[in-house]
Amino acid sequence: MKPNFITEIIDEDLKTNKYGGKVHTRFPPEPNGYLHIGHAKAIYLNFGIASQYGGLCNLRFDDTNPTKEELEYVESIKEDVSWLGLKWGDRLYYASDYFPQLYECALDLINKGKAYVCDLNADQIREYRGTLTKPGKESPYRNRSVEENLDLFMRMKNGEFDNGSRVLRAKIDMSSPNINMRDPVIYRIIKDASHHRTGNKWCIYPMYDFTHCISDSIERITHSICTLEFENNRPLYDWVLDALGAYHPQQIEFARLNMDYTVLSKRKLLELVEKGFVSGWDDPRMPTIAGLRRRGYPPEAIRNFCDGIGMAKFNSTIDVTVLENAVRDHLNKAAPRVMAVLRPLKIVITNYPDGKIEELDAINNPEDASMGTRKAPFSRELYIERDDFRENPPKEFFRLSPGREVRLRYAYFIKCVNVVKDKNTGEPIELHCTYDPATRGGDAPDARKVKATLHWVSALHAVESEVRLYERLFTKSNPEDVSGGEDFKVNYNKNSLEVIRSARIEPAIKNAKPLDRYQFERLGYFCVDLKDSAPGRPVFNRTVTLRDTWAKIEKRINKK
Ligand code: ATP
Ligand code: MG
């Protein structure tokens, strides 16, 4: 990790021996949704710091809200953290395991006169809290005796009261300029929900601000790294631990990752899932780790991206192309090349012997000679990309057109001599071409040049495949940019998924396994879908396009 303001703080603490020379961090997800790319930043930060300083990092589920949390999320989080390449070993913790200790801490605060049971309802509490410009009002229940508070809190625990009828609050300062310090609620009653680990054992549940600092303290965390929006919660974090006289980690805030053309909030992502905008948390358009994985993003690329953007103290929005470029950089070196035709146009090479098949040598990766070569079958009938032919080629279009000669990759020069068209639509449905046998391998002995090299597959050998093309999930760079009464979903990109049912792929990858990644020459990087592929029938997801596409050139020409 590059030096940053967090490593500076840690370096300083090590110098002064603040935590006995130890560094111990944690990643504390709430299991109320799937992890997203923002969490990846926090994961690499916390695990990265621990490993850099020879310290430890805990994975801790912050599972104190039984109404929103589920086992499915716990399992997905473990899977995603492992997939990102991080190991928590035996340091897997659950805040819910601390319920008994947290309860004891609450009793301790009550006994010290620092917490009280309050009978105001949620609306009243809000009303009494005041605003940024107006101080709060003290609750009429604030001065209950320790005995009464102990009795009521115990009865809350025993399930004697209804949800919302009473809460336990820290007794701090209703006129504090920091609203978090105006007697925050630290325990509430939730009677009817079953917790994924403790079942129906508890009728009361501790709030985040109370749980988090105590969990950090119990685990002897040294540096409790969280996102900026918790800056105003830090005084409360410190107050609780001081009031309890407990071991005290240092909370440090950093800027959360925001990225354009997407949303990074579990609540909003859940909405997309529940309202059917996407097929699930792992839809390849989602910024979730599960979605990125299924889309074909390699964990190494995600890590490189997180390293590259660095750590900041101020919020900013990262251009999604930065992430896409990290993926391209990695796959350019790692992904074998193959040929696939997404929208096939048949060509017949009229002077190529019927029934003849040649096995041509194709290079697996020009970036990595050790990946070797493979055989690509060539025959009289081939498919090329529909877009690679224009009957009336515009300026600067150098690919196939009537009378024009082009190179077929690893094969021969071919020339288009006749276009067969659909009688009704007038669309070309088949091209008749001739080939020059002397150009085998792609060069002409007379040194004549062609301006384009096309990819192709042999019609006889190609495997029909489904290919899914993904675009950005939102049409606006800031999906939250909406007019009154609307929300981010109005900016959903209805064209973010295109399914091509009968692409043709080279036979070499017929038996590709889920998550195998390839570069389809000239088209982009593709990955075998994790869920919908069957043996011998891979479905491909487009991970990311190549940098330069004809579409861009065309746009530029049209602008001229
Ligand atoms: P969300 O707003 O998506 O629900 P959250 O902060 O509520 O996120 P948690 O499960 O509480 O989600 O997050 C676990 C950890 O990941 C926290 O330490 C949080 O600060 C960090 N984190 C969450 N979102 C981001 C982000 N966009 N960038 C960096 N870190 C993040
Ligand atoms: Mg949270």
Coordinates of C-alpha atoms and ligand atoms in Angstrom, one line a residue:
M1 CA 0.0 0.0 0.0
K2 CA 1.2 3.5 -0.9
P3 CA 1.9 5.7 2.2
N4 CA -1.3 7.6 3.1
F5 CA -2.7 9.6 6.0
I6 CA -3.7 6.3 7.7
T7 CA -0.3 4.7 7.5
E8 CA 1.1 8.0 8.8
I9 CA -1.1 7.8 11.9
I10 CA -0.1 4.1 12.4
D11 CA 3.6 4.9 12.0
E12 CA 3.3 7.6 14.6
D13 CA 1.4 5.2 17.0
L14 CA 4.2 2.7 16.5
K15 CA 6.8 5.3 17.3
T16 CA 5.1 6.2 20.5
N17 CA 4.3 2.6 21.3
K18 CA 0.6 3.6 21.8
Y19 CA -0.7 0.0 21.4
G20 CA 2.4 -1.8 22.5
G21 CA 3.6 -1.9 18.9
K22 CA 0.6 -3.8 17.7
V23 CA -1.6 -3.2 14.6
H24 CA -5.0 -4.9 14.7
T25 CA -7.7 -3.9 12.3
R26 CA -11.1 -5.3 11.4
F27 CA -13.6 -5.3 8.5
P28 CA -17.1 -5.1 10.0
P29 CA -19.8 -5.6 7.4
E30 CA -23.5 -5.6 8.4
P31 CA -25.0 -8.7 6.8
N32 CA -27.9 -6.8 5.3
G33 CA -26.9 -7.1 1.7
Y34 CA -24.1 -8.2 -0.6
L35 CA -20.7 -6.5 -0.6
H36 CA -20.0 -4.0 -3.3
I37 CA -16.8 -2.4 -4.8
G38 CA -16.8 0.2 -2.1
H39 CA -16.5 -2.6 0.5
A40 CA -13.6 -4.0 -1.5
K41 CA -11.8 -0.8 -0.9
A42 CA -12.4 -1.1 2.9
I43 CA -11.4 -4.8 2.8
Y44 CA -8.1 -4.2 1.0
L45 CA -7.4 -1.3 3.3
N46 CA -8.0 -3.2 6.6
F47 CA -6.4 -6.5 5.5
G48 CA -3.7 -4.7 3.7
I49 CA -2.7 -2.6 6.7
A50 CA -2.6 -5.6 8.9
S51 CA -0.4 -7.6 6.6
Q52 CA 1.9 -4.6 5.9
Y53 CA 2.5 -4.1 9.6
G54 CA 2.6 -7.8 10.5
G55 CA -0.6 -7.3 12.4
L56 CA -4.0 -9.0 12.4
C57 CA -7.4 -8.3 10.8
N58 CA -10.7 -9.6 12.0
L59 CA -13.8 -10.3 9.9
R60 CA -16.6 -9.3 12.1
F61 CA -20.3 -9.4 11.3
D62 CA -22.0 -6.4 12.7
D63 CA -25.3 -8.3 13.1
T64 CA -27.4 -6.4 15.6
N65 CA -30.5 -5.8 13.5
P66 CA -32.5 -9.0 13.2
T67 CA -35.1 -7.5 11.0
K68 CA -32.8 -6.8 8.0
E69 CA -30.1 -9.4 8.4
E70 CA -30.0 -12.8 6.9
L71 CA -27.8 -15.9 6.8
E72 CA -27.7 -15.6 2.9
Y73 CA -25.8 -12.3 3.3
V74 CA -23.4 -13.8 5.9
E75 CA -22.5 -16.6 3.5
S76 CA -22.2 -14.3 0.5
I77 CA -19.9 -11.9 2.4
K78 CA -17.6 -14.8 3.4
E79 CA -17.5 -16.0 -0.1
D80 CA -16.7 -12.6 -1.5
V81 CA -14.0 -11.8 1.0
S82 CA -12.3 -15.1 0.2
W83 CA -12.7 -14.6 -3.5
L84 CA -11.0 -11.2 -3.2
G85 CA -8.1 -13.3 -1.9
L86 CA -8.2 -12.4 1.8
K87 CA -7.9 -14.8 4.7
W88 CA -9.4 -14.2 8.1
G89 CA -8.2 -17.6 9.4
D90 CA -9.7 -18.2 12.8
R91 CA -10.5 -14.5 13.3
L92 CA -14.2 -14.6 12.4
Y93 CA -16.4 -12.8 14.8
Y94 CA -20.0 -11.8 15.3
A95 CA -21.2 -8.8 17.2
S96 CA -24.2 -11.0 18.2
D97 CA -21.7 -13.2 20.2
Y98 CA -21.2 -10.2 22.4
F99 CA -24.9 -9.7 23.3
P100 CA -24.3 -10.9 26.9
Q101 CA -21.3 -8.5 27.3
L102 CA -23.1 -5.6 25.7
Y103 CA -26.0 -6.2 28.1
E104 CA -23.5 -6.1 31.0
C105 CA -22.0 -2.8 29.6
A106 CA -25.5 -1.3 29.5
L107 CA -26.1 -2.3 33.1
D108 CA -22.8 -0.7 34.0
L109 CA -23.8 2.6 32.4
I110 CA -27.1 2.5 34.2
N111 CA -25.4 1.9 37.5
K112 CA -23.1 4.8 36.8
G113 CA -26.0 7.0 36.2
K114 CA -25.0 7.3 32.5
A115 CA -28.0 5.6 30.8
Y116 CA -31.7 5.7 31.4
V117 CA -34.9 4.0 30.1
C118 CA -37.0 6.5 28.1
D119 CA -40.7 6.1 27.3
L120 CA -40.9 8.7 24.6
N121 CA -41.9 7.2 21.2
A122 CA -39.7 7.5 18.1
D123 CA -41.5 10.7 16.9
Q124 CA -41.2 12.3 20.3
I125 CA -37.5 11.5 20.5
R126 CA -36.9 13.1 17.2
E127 CA -38.9 16.2 18.2
Y128 CA -37.0 16.5 21.5
R129 CA -33.7 16.0 19.8
G130 CA -33.7 19.5 18.3
T131 CA -31.8 20.5 15.1
L132 CA -28.4 21.8 14.1
T133 CA -29.5 25.3 15.0
K134 CA -31.8 24.4 18.0
P135 CA -30.6 22.6 21.1
G136 CA -32.6 19.5 22.2
K137 CA -34.9 19.2 25.2
E138 CA -34.4 16.8 28.0
S139 CA -36.7 13.8 28.1
P140 CA -39.0 13.8 31.1
Y141 CA -37.7 10.3 31.9
R142 CA -34.1 11.4 32.0
N143 CA -33.9 11.5 35.8
R144 CA -35.3 8.2 36.7
S145 CA -33.4 6.5 39.6
V146 CA -30.8 3.8 38.9
E147 CA -33.1 1.3 40.6
E148 CA -36.1 2.2 38.3
N149 CA -33.8 2.1 35.3
L150 CA -32.4 -1.3 36.2
D151 CA -35.9 -2.7 36.8
L152 CA -37.3 -1.3 33.5
F153 CA -34.3 -2.4 31.4
M154 CA -34.5 -5.9 32.8
R155 CA -38.2 -6.0 32.0
M156 CA -37.4 -4.7 28.5
K157 CA -35.0 -7.7 28.2
N158 CA -37.7 -10.1 29.5
G159 CA -40.1 -9.1 26.8
E160 CA -42.6 -7.3 29.0
F161 CA -43.0 -4.3 26.7
D162 CA -44.0 -3.7 23.1
N163 CA -41.6 -2.7 20.3
G164 CA -41.0 1.0 20.3
S165 CA -42.6 1.6 23.7
R166 CA -39.3 2.1 25.6
V167 CA -35.6 2.5 24.7
L168 CA -32.4 2.7 26.7
R169 CA -30.5 6.0 26.1
A170 CA -27.1 7.2 27.0
K171 CA -27.3 10.3 29.3
I172 CA -24.9 12.7 27.6
D173 CA -25.9 16.2 26.7
M174 CA -29.1 17.4 25.0
S175 CA -27.5 20.7 24.1
S176 CA -24.4 19.3 22.5
P177 CA -23.7 20.9 19.1
N178 CA -23.2 17.3 17.9
I179 CA -26.6 15.7 17.5
N180 CA -25.2 12.2 18.0
M181 CA -24.4 13.2 21.6
R182 CA -28.0 14.2 22.5
D183 CA -28.8 11.2 24.6
P184 CA -28.5 8.7 21.7
V185 CA -30.6 5.5 21.9
I186 CA -28.3 2.5 22.7
Y187 CA -30.9 -0.3 23.1
R188 CA -34.3 -0.9 21.5
I189 CA -37.0 -3.6 21.8
I190 CA -37.5 -5.9 18.8
K191 CA -39.6 -8.8 20.1
D192 CA -41.0 -10.5 17.0
A193 CA -37.9 -11.1 14.9
S194 CA -35.7 -14.1 14.9
H195 CA -32.0 -13.4 14.8
H196 CA -29.9 -15.6 12.4
R197 CA -27.6 -16.7 15.3
T198 CA -29.4 -16.1 18.6
G199 CA -32.9 -17.0 17.4
N200 CA -35.6 -15.6 19.7
K201 CA -33.3 -15.4 22.8
W202 CA -33.2 -11.6 22.9
C203 CA -36.1 -9.1 23.0
I204 CA -33.7 -6.1 23.0
Y205 CA -30.9 -5.3 20.6
P206 CA -28.0 -2.8 20.9
M207 CA -27.7 0.0 18.4
Y208 CA -24.7 0.4 16.1
D209 CA -22.9 3.2 18.0
F210 CA -23.0 1.2 21.2
T211 CA -22.1 -2.1 19.7
H212 CA -19.3 -1.1 17.4
C213 CA -17.0 0.5 19.8
I214 CA -17.5 -2.2 22.4
S215 CA -16.9 -4.9 19.8
D216 CA -13.7 -3.2 18.8
S217 CA -12.6 -2.9 22.4
I218 CA -13.4 -6.6 23.2
E219 CA -11.3 -7.6 20.1
R220 CA -8.4 -5.4 21.1
I221 CA -8.6 -3.6 17.8
T222 CA -5.9 -0.8 17.6
H223 CA -7.1 1.2 14.6
S224 CA -10.8 1.2 13.8
I225 CA -11.0 2.4 10.3
C226 CA -14.4 3.5 8.9
T227 CA -15.9 5.8 6.4
L228 CA -16.2 9.6 6.7
E229 CA -19.9 9.7 7.6
F230 CA -18.9 8.3 11.0
E231 CA -16.8 11.3 11.8
N232 CA -19.6 12.8 13.9
N233 CA -20.0 9.5 15.7
R234 CA -16.5 9.4 16.9
P235 CA -17.2 11.5 20.0
L236 CA -19.9 8.9 20.9
Y237 CA -17.5 6.0 20.2
D238 CA -15.0 7.7 22.6
W239 CA -17.7 8.6 25.2
V240 CA -19.0 5.0 25.5
L241 CA -15.6 3.5 26.0
D242 CA -14.5 6.2 28.4
A243 CA -17.7 5.9 30.4
L244 CA -17.1 2.1 30.7
G245 CA -13.5 2.6 31.4
A246 CA -12.7 0.1 28.6
Y247 CA -9.7 -0.5 26.3
H248 CA -9.9 2.2 23.7
P249 CA -9.0 1.8 20.0
Q250 CA -8.5 4.8 17.7
Q251 CA -11.3 5.4 15.1
I252 CA -10.0 6.8 11.8
E253 CA -12.2 7.9 9.0
F254 CA -11.5 7.8 5.3
A255 CA -13.4 8.8 2.2
R256 CA -15.9 6.2 0.9
L257 CA -15.6 5.1 -2.7
N258 CA -18.2 6.6 -5.0
M259 CA -18.2 5.7 -8.7
D260 CA -20.1 7.2 -11.5
Y261 CA -22.8 5.4 -13.5
T262 CA -23.7 3.3 -10.5
V263 CA -25.0 3.4 -6.9
L264 CA -23.0 2.1 -3.9
S265 CA -25.6 1.7 -1.2
K266 CA -26.9 -1.6 -0.1
R267 CA -30.4 -0.2 0.4
K268 CA -30.5 1.0 -3.2
L269 CA -29.0 -2.1 -4.6
L270 CA -31.5 -4.1 -2.7
E271 CA -34.2 -2.0 -4.3
L272 CA -32.9 -2.8 -7.8
V273 CA -33.0 -6.5 -6.9
E274 CA -36.4 -6.5 -5.3
K275 CA -38.1 -4.4 -8.0
G276 CA -36.6 -6.6 -10.8
F277 CA -34.4 -4.1 -12.4
V278 CA -31.7 -6.7 -12.3
S279 CA -31.8 -10.5 -12.0
G280 CA -30.3 -10.6 -8.5
W281 CA -27.4 -9.4 -6.3
D282 CA -25.0 -11.2 -8.7
D283 CA -26.4 -9.7 -11.9
P284 CA -23.3 -8.9 -13.9
R285 CA -24.4 -5.2 -14.2
M286 CA -24.3 -4.8 -10.4
P287 CA -21.3 -3.2 -8.7
T288 CA -21.4 -6.0 -6.1
I289 CA -18.5 -8.3 -5.7
A290 CA -20.7 -11.2 -6.8
G291 CA -21.8 -9.2 -9.8
L292 CA -18.3 -8.2 -10.8
R293 CA -17.2 -11.8 -10.4
R294 CA -19.9 -13.1 -12.6
R295 CA -19.2 -10.4 -15.1
G296 CA -15.6 -11.6 -15.3
Y297 CA -13.7 -9.0 -13.3
P298 CA -10.5 -10.7 -11.9
P299 CA -9.9 -10.2 -8.2
E300 CA -6.4 -9.0 -9.0
A301 CA -7.8 -6.2 -11.1
I302 CA -10.1 -5.1 -8.3
R303 CA -7.2 -5.0 -6.0
N304 CA -5.0 -3.0 -8.4
F305 CA -7.9 -0.6 -8.8
C306 CA -8.2 -0.2 -5.0
D307 CA -4.4 0.3 -4.7
G308 CA -4.4 2.8 -7.5
I309 CA -7.1 5.1 -6.3
G310 CA -5.4 5.5 -2.9
M311 CA -6.8 6.8 0.4
A312 CA -8.3 10.2 0.8
K313 CA -9.9 12.2 3.6
F314 CA -12.3 13.9 1.2
N315 CA -15.2 12.3 -0.8
S316 CA -14.9 12.2 -4.5
T317 CA -16.3 10.2 -7.3
I318 CA -14.1 7.8 -9.3
D319 CA -14.6 7.5 -13.1
V320 CA -15.8 3.9 -13.8
T321 CA -13.4 3.8 -16.7
V322 CA -10.6 3.7 -14.1
L323 CA -12.0 0.4 -12.9
E324 CA -12.6 -0.8 -16.4
N325 CA -9.0 0.0 -17.4
A326 CA -7.7 -2.0 -14.4
V327 CA -9.6 -4.9 -15.7
R328 CA -8.3 -4.5 -19.3
D329 CA -4.7 -4.2 -18.0
H330 CA -5.0 -7.4 -16.1
L331 CA -6.8 -9.4 -18.8
N332 CA -4.6 -8.1 -21.6
K333 CA -1.8 -10.1 -20.0
A334 CA -3.9 -13.0 -18.5
A335 CA -6.6 -13.8 -21.0
P336 CA -6.1 -16.2 -23.9
R337 CA -7.3 -14.9 -27.3
V338 CA -9.9 -16.7 -29.3
M339 CA -12.2 -15.9 -32.2
A340 CA -15.9 -15.5 -31.8
V341 CA -18.5 -13.9 -34.1
L342 CA -21.3 -12.2 -32.3
R343 CA -23.6 -11.3 -35.3
P344 CA -22.7 -13.8 -37.9
L345 CA -22.6 -13.1 -41.7
K346 CA -21.9 -16.2 -43.8
I347 CA -19.2 -16.1 -46.4
V348 CA -18.5 -18.8 -49.0
I349 CA -15.0 -19.0 -50.4
T350 CA -15.9 -20.1 -53.9
N351 CA -12.4 -21.2 -55.0
Y352 CA -11.6 -23.2 -51.8
P353 CA -12.0 -26.9 -52.3
D354 CA -15.3 -28.3 -50.9
G355 CA -14.7 -30.6 -48.0
K356 CA -11.1 -29.4 -47.3
I357 CA -10.3 -28.5 -43.7
E358 CA -7.0 -26.8 -42.6
E359 CA -5.9 -26.5 -39.1
L360 CA -4.2 -23.1 -38.8
D361 CA -1.9 -22.0 -36.1
A362 CA -3.4 -19.3 -33.9
I363 CA -1.5 -17.4 -31.2
N364 CA -3.0 -17.7 -27.8
N365 CA -1.6 -14.5 -26.4
P366 CA 0.7 -12.0 -28.1
E367 CA 1.5 -10.6 -24.7
D368 CA 2.7 -13.9 -23.3
A369 CA 4.5 -16.4 -25.6
S370 CA 4.4 -19.0 -22.9
M371 CA 0.7 -19.4 -23.6
G372 CA 1.5 -21.1 -26.9
T373 CA -0.6 -21.7 -29.9
R374 CA -3.8 -23.6 -30.8
K375 CA -5.3 -24.9 -34.0
A376 CA -8.1 -23.0 -35.6
P377 CA -10.0 -25.0 -38.2
F378 CA -10.6 -23.2 -41.6
S379 CA -13.0 -24.4 -44.3
R380 CA -14.9 -23.2 -47.3
E381 CA -17.8 -21.7 -45.3
L382 CA -17.0 -19.2 -42.6
Y383 CA -18.7 -16.6 -40.5
I384 CA -17.5 -13.1 -40.1
E385 CA -19.0 -10.2 -38.1
R386 CA -21.9 -8.5 -39.9
D387 CA -20.4 -5.2 -38.9
D388 CA -17.2 -6.0 -40.8
F389 CA -18.9 -5.8 -44.1
R390 CA -20.4 -2.7 -45.8
E391 CA -21.9 -2.8 -49.2
N392 CA -21.3 0.9 -49.6
P393 CA -18.3 1.6 -47.3
P394 CA -18.1 5.0 -45.8
K395 CA -14.8 6.9 -45.8
E396 CA -12.2 5.3 -43.5
F397 CA -14.1 2.0 -43.4
F398 CA -11.3 -0.4 -44.6
R399 CA -13.0 -3.7 -43.9
L400 CA -14.8 -6.0 -46.3
S401 CA -16.8 -4.5 -49.1
P402 CA -17.5 -5.6 -52.7
G403 CA -14.3 -5.8 -54.7
R404 CA -12.1 -5.1 -51.6
E405 CA -9.5 -7.5 -50.3
V406 CA -8.9 -8.1 -46.5
R407 CA -6.9 -10.5 -44.4
L408 CA -8.6 -13.2 -42.3
R409 CA -6.6 -13.6 -39.1
Y410 CA -4.1 -16.4 -39.2
A411 CA -5.5 -17.5 -42.6
Y412 CA -5.6 -15.9 -46.0
F413 CA -6.4 -12.8 -48.0
I414 CA -10.0 -12.9 -49.3
K415 CA -11.8 -10.7 -51.7
C416 CA -15.6 -10.2 -51.9
V417 CA -16.9 -10.9 -55.4
N418 CA -20.7 -11.2 -54.9
V419 CA -23.3 -10.2 -52.3
V420 CA -26.4 -12.4 -51.9
K421 CA -29.3 -10.4 -50.4
D422 CA -32.5 -11.1 -48.7
K423 CA -35.3 -10.7 -51.3
N424 CA -37.5 -8.8 -48.9
T425 CA -35.2 -6.7 -46.8
G426 CA -32.4 -6.2 -49.2
E427 CA -30.0 -7.1 -46.4
P428 CA -26.8 -9.1 -47.3
I429 CA -27.3 -12.7 -46.1
E430 CA -24.2 -14.3 -47.7
L431 CA -21.0 -13.1 -49.4
H432 CA -19.2 -14.9 -52.0
C433 CA -15.4 -14.4 -51.8
T434 CA -12.3 -15.8 -53.4
Y435 CA -9.1 -16.5 -51.5
D436 CA -5.4 -16.3 -52.5
P437 CA -3.7 -19.6 -51.6
A438 CA -0.4 -17.8 -51.7
T439 CA -1.3 -15.6 -48.7
R440 CA -1.6 -18.5 -46.2
G441 CA -0.6 -17.3 -42.7
G442 CA -1.6 -13.7 -43.6
D443 CA 1.1 -12.2 -45.8
A444 CA 1.3 -11.8 -49.6
P445 CA 4.5 -12.9 -51.4
D446 CA 4.2 -9.9 -53.7
A447 CA 4.1 -7.7 -50.5
R448 CA 0.7 -6.2 -51.4
K449 CA -1.1 -4.8 -48.4
V450 CA -4.6 -4.9 -47.1
K451 CA -5.9 -2.4 -44.6
A452 CA -7.9 -4.7 -42.4
T453 CA -7.7 -8.0 -40.6
L454 CA -10.9 -9.7 -39.6
H455 CA -11.7 -12.4 -37.2
W456 CA -13.8 -15.4 -38.4
V457 CA -14.9 -18.9 -37.4
S458 CA -15.4 -21.9 -39.6
A459 CA -19.2 -22.5 -40.1
L460 CA -18.8 -26.2 -39.9
H461 CA -16.9 -26.1 -36.7
A462 CA -18.1 -23.1 -34.8
V463 CA -20.2 -23.6 -31.7
E464 CA -23.5 -21.7 -31.3
S465 CA -23.5 -19.8 -28.0
E466 CA -25.4 -17.2 -26.1
V467 CA -23.5 -14.0 -25.4
R468 CA -24.6 -11.2 -23.1
L469 CA -23.5 -7.7 -23.7
Y470 CA -23.7 -5.3 -20.8
E471 CA -23.7 -1.6 -20.6
R472 CA -23.7 0.7 -17.7
L473 CA -26.6 0.3 -15.3
F474 CA -27.5 4.0 -15.3
T475 CA -27.8 6.5 -18.1
K476 CA -26.5 9.4 -16.1
S477 CA -23.1 9.6 -14.6
N478 CA -24.7 10.6 -11.3
P479 CA -27.8 8.4 -11.0
E480 CA -29.0 10.6 -8.1
D481 CA -29.4 13.6 -10.5
V482 CA -33.2 13.6 -10.7
S483 CA -36.0 16.1 -10.7
G484 CA -38.4 16.5 -7.8
G485 CA -40.4 13.5 -6.8
E486 CA -38.2 11.1 -8.8
D487 CA -35.5 8.8 -7.5
F488 CA -32.4 7.2 -8.9
K489 CA -34.3 4.4 -10.6
V490 CA -35.6 6.8 -13.3
N491 CA -32.0 6.8 -14.6
Y492 CA -31.9 3.1 -15.0
N493 CA -30.5 2.1 -18.4
K494 CA -33.1 0.0 -20.1
N495 CA -30.5 -1.0 -22.7
S496 CA -28.0 -2.2 -20.2
L497 CA -28.4 -5.8 -21.3
E498 CA -28.4 -7.2 -24.8
V499 CA -28.7 -11.0 -25.2
I500 CA -27.3 -12.5 -28.4
R501 CA -28.7 -16.0 -28.7
S502 CA -26.7 -17.4 -31.6
A503 CA -23.2 -16.1 -31.7
R504 CA -20.6 -18.5 -33.1
I505 CA -17.4 -19.3 -31.1
E506 CA -14.3 -21.1 -32.0
P507 CA -14.5 -24.8 -31.1
A508 CA -11.4 -24.5 -28.9
I509 CA -13.5 -23.0 -26.1
K510 CA -16.5 -25.3 -26.4
N511 CA -15.7 -26.9 -23.1
A512 CA -14.7 -23.7 -21.3
K513 CA -15.6 -23.8 -17.6
P514 CA -17.6 -21.2 -15.6
L515 CA -15.5 -18.1 -14.9
D516 CA -12.9 -18.9 -17.6
R517 CA -11.9 -15.6 -19.2
Y518 CA -11.0 -14.9 -22.8
Q519 CA -10.4 -12.1 -25.2
F520 CA -12.6 -12.4 -28.2
E521 CA -10.3 -10.9 -30.7
R522 CA -11.3 -7.4 -31.7
L523 CA -14.4 -7.5 -29.5
G524 CA -13.5 -7.4 -25.9
Y525 CA -13.0 -9.6 -22.8
F526 CA -15.6 -12.3 -22.1
C527 CA -16.2 -14.7 -19.3
V528 CA -18.1 -17.9 -19.0
D529 CA -21.3 -17.3 -17.0
L530 CA -21.3 -18.9 -13.6
K531 CA -24.9 -19.9 -13.5
D532 CA -26.4 -20.4 -16.9
S533 CA -23.6 -22.4 -18.7
A534 CA -23.8 -26.1 -19.2
P535 CA -21.0 -28.5 -20.0
G536 CA -20.3 -28.0 -23.7
R537 CA -22.7 -25.1 -23.9
P538 CA -20.9 -22.1 -22.4
V539 CA -22.8 -18.8 -22.1
F540 CA -20.5 -15.7 -22.2
N541 CA -20.8 -12.4 -20.4
R542 CA -19.0 -9.5 -21.9
T543 CA -16.7 -8.3 -19.1
V544 CA -15.5 -5.1 -20.9
T545 CA -14.9 -4.0 -24.4
L546 CA -11.5 -3.3 -25.9
R547 CA -10.3 0.2 -25.7
D548 CA -10.8 1.1 -29.3
T549 CA -13.9 0.3 -31.1
W550 CA -15.1 1.2 -34.5
A551 CA -18.1 2.9 -32.9
K552 CA -15.7 5.5 -31.6
I553 CA -14.0 6.0 -34.9
E554 CA -17.4 6.3 -36.6
K555 CA -18.6 8.9 -34.1
R556 CA -15.5 10.9 -34.7
I557 CA -16.0 10.7 -38.5
N558 CA -19.7 11.7 -38.2
K559 CA -18.7 14.7 -36.1
K560 CA -16.4 16.0 -38.9
Ligands
ATP1 P1 -24.0 0.8 2.5 O1 -24.1 2.3 2.6 O2 -23.6 0.3 1.2 O3 -25.1 0.0 3.2 P2 -22.5 0.4 4.9 O4 -21.4 1.3 5.3 O5 -23.8 0.5 5.6 O6 -22.7 0.5 3.4 P3 -21.4 -1.9 6.1 O7 -21.7 -3.3 6.0 O8 -21.7 -1.3 7.4 O9 -22.1 -1.1 5.0 O10 -19.9 -1.6 5.7 C1 -18.8 -2.4 6.2 C2 -17.5 -1.6 6.1 O11 -17.3 -1.2 4.7 C3 -17.6 -0.3 6.9 O12 -16.4 -0.1 7.6 C4 -17.8 0.8 5.9 O13 -17.3 2.0 6.3 C5 -17.1 0.2 4.6 N1 -17.7 0.7 3.4 C6 -19.0 0.7 3.1 N2 -19.3 1.3 1.9 C7 -18.1 1.8 1.5 C8 -17.6 2.5 0.3 N3 -18.4 3.0 -0.6 N4 -16.3 2.8 0.3 C9 -15.4 2.4 1.2 N5 -15.8 1.7 2.3 C10 -17.1 1.4 2.5
MG2 MG -23.4 0.3 7.9

